[in-house]
mmCIF file of C-alpha atoms in Angstrom:
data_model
loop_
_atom_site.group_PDB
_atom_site.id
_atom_site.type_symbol
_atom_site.label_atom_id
_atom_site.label_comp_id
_atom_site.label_asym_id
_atom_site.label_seq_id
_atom_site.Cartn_x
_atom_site.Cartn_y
_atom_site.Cartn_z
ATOM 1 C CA UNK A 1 27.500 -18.446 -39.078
ATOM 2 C CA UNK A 2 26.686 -16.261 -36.234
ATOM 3 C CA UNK A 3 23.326 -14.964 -36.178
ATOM 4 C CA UNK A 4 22.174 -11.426 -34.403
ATOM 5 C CA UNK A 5 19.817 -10.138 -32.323
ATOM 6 C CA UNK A 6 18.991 -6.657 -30.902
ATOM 7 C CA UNK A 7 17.293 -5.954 -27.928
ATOM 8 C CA UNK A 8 16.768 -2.457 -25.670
ATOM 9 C CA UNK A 9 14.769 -0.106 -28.332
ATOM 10 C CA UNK A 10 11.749 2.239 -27.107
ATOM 11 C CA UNK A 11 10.124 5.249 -27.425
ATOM 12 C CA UNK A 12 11.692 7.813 -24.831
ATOM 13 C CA UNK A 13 11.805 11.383 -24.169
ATOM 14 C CA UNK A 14 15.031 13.263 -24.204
ATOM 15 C CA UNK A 15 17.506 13.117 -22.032
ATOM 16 C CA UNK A 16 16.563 9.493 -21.180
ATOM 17 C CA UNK A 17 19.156 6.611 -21.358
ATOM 18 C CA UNK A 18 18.924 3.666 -22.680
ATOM 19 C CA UNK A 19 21.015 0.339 -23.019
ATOM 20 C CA UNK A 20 20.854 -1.753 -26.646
ATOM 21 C CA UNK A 21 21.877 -5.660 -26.675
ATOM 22 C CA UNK A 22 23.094 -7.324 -29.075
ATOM 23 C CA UNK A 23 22.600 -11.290 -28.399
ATOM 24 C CA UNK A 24 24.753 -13.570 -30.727
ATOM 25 C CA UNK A 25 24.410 -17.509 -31.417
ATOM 26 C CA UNK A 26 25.905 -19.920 -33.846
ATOM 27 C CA UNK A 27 29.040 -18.729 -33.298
ATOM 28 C CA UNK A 28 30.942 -16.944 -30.209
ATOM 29 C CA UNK A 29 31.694 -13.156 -30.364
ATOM 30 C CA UNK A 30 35.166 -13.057 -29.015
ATOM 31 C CA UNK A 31 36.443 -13.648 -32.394
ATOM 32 C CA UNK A 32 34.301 -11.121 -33.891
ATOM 33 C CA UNK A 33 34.755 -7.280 -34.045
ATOM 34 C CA UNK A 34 31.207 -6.063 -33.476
ATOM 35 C CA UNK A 35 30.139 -2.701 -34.373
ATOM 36 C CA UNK A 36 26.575 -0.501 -34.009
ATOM 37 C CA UNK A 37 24.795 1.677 -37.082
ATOM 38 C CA UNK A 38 21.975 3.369 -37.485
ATOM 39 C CA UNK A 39 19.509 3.944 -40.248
ATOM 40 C CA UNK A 40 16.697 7.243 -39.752
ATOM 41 C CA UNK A 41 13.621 7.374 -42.173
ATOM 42 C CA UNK A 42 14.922 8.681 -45.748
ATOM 43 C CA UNK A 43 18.710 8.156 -44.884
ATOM 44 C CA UNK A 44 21.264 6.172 -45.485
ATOM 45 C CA UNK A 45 22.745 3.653 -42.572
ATOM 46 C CA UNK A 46 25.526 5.106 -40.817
ATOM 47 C CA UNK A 47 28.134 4.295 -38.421
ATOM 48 C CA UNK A 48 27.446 4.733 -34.662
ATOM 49 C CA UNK A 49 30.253 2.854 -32.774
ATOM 50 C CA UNK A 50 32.279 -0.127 -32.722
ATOM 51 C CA UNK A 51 34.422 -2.466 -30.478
ATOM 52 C CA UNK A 52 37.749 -4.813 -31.754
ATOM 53 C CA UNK A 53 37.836 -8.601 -30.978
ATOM 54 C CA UNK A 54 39.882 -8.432 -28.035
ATOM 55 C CA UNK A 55 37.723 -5.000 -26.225
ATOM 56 C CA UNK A 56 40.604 -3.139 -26.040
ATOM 57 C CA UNK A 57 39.822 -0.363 -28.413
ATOM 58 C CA UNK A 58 36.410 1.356 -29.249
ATOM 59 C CA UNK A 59 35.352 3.650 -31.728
ATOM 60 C CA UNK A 60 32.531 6.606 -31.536
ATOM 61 C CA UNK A 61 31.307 8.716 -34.609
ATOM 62 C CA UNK A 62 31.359 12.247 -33.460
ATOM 63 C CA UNK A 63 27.752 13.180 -33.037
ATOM 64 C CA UNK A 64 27.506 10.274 -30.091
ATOM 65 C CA UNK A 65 30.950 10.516 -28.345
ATOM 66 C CA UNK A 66 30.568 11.220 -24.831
ATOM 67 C CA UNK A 67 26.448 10.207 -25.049
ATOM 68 C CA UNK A 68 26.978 6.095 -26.225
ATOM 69 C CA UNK A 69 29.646 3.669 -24.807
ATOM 70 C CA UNK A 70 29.811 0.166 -26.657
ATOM 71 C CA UNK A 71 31.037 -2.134 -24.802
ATOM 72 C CA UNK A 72 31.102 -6.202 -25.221
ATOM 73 C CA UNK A 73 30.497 -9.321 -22.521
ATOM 74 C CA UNK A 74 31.708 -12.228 -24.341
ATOM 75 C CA UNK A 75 31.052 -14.844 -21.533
ATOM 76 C CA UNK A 76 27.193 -14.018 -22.500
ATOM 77 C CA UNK A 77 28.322 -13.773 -25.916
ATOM 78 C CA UNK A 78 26.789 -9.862 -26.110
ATOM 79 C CA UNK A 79 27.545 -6.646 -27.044
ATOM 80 C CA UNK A 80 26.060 -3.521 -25.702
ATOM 81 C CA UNK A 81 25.111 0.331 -26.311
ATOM 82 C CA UNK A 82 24.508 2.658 -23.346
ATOM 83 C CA UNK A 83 23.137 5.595 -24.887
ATOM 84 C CA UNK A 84 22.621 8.895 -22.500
ATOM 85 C CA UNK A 85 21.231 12.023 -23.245
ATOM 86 C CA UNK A 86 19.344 11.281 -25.612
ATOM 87 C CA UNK A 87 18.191 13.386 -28.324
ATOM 88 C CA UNK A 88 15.172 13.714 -31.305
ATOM 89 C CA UNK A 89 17.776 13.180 -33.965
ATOM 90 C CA UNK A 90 19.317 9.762 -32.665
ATOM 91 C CA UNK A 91 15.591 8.360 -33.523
ATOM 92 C CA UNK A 92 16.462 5.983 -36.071
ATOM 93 C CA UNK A 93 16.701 1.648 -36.085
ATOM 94 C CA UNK A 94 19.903 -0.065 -34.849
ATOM 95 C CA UNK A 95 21.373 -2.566 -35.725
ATOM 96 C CA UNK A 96 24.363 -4.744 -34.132
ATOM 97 C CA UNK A 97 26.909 -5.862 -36.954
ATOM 98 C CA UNK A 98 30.273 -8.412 -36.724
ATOM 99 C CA UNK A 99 32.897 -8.797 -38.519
ATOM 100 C CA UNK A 100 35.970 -10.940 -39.055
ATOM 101 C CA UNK A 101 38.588 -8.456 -38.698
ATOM 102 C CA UNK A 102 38.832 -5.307 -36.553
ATOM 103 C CA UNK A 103 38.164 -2.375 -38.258
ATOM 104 C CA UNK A 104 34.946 0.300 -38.519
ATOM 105 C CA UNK A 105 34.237 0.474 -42.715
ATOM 106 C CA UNK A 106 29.929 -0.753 -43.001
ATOM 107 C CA UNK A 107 31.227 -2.800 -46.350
ATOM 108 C CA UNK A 108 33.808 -4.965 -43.874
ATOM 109 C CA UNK A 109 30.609 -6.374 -41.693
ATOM 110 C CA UNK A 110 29.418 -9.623 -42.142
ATOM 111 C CA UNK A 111 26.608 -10.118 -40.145
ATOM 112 C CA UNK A 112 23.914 -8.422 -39.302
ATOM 113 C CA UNK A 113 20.740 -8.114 -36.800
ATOM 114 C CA UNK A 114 17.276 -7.110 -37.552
ATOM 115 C CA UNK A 115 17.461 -3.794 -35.706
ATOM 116 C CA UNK A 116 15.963 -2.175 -32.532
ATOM 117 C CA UNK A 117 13.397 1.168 -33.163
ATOM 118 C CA UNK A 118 14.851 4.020 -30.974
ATOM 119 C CA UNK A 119 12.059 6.746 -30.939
ATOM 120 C CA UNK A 120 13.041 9.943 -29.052
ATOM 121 C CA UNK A 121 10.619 12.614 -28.700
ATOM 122 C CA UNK A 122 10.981 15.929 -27.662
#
């Protein structure tokens, strides 16, 4: 069972950057698609962006194309968000996710981290 664990959250202002990490043990992340949501105070969690096992194909919900690039290192056994441009509304907790098949659908993740508070102020 692999087990998750975000790193990389702050408070920033906009327009900063930032990079989330998403450390994995018990279990190597090459055979995992790994994917990044989101939960803000008072809403539901939601997709952000995701990556399939072999890093060939990535996936962006609209409000963050262009702004966050997931990517994945699987000789540390990582996965990554660069997030530019940041704005107010992507304040919210993230949280890294796996999964045993590619694909983006929240009920297909297995695994999941404890989350990383992104606070963006304007």
């Amino acid at each position: 069972q692999v087990q998750l664990v975000e790193s990389g959250g702050g408070l920033v202002q906009a327009g900063d950057s930032l990079r989330l990490s998403c450390a994995a043990s018990g279990g190597t992340i090459s055979t995992y698609a790994m994917g990044w949501f989101r939960q803000a105070p008072k809403k539901e969690r939601e997709f952000v962006a995701a990556i399939n096992r072999s890093g060939g194909s990535t996936y962006y919900t609209d409000s963050v194309k262009g702004r966050f690039t997931i990517s994945r290192d699987n000789a540390k056994n990582t996965v990554y968000l660069q997030i530019n441009s940041l704005k107010p509304e992507d304040t919210a907790v993230y949280y890294c996710a796996a999964r045993h098949t590619d694909g983006i659908s929240i009920t297909g993740y297995t695994y999941w981290g404890q989350g990383t508070q992104v606070t963006v102020s304007s």
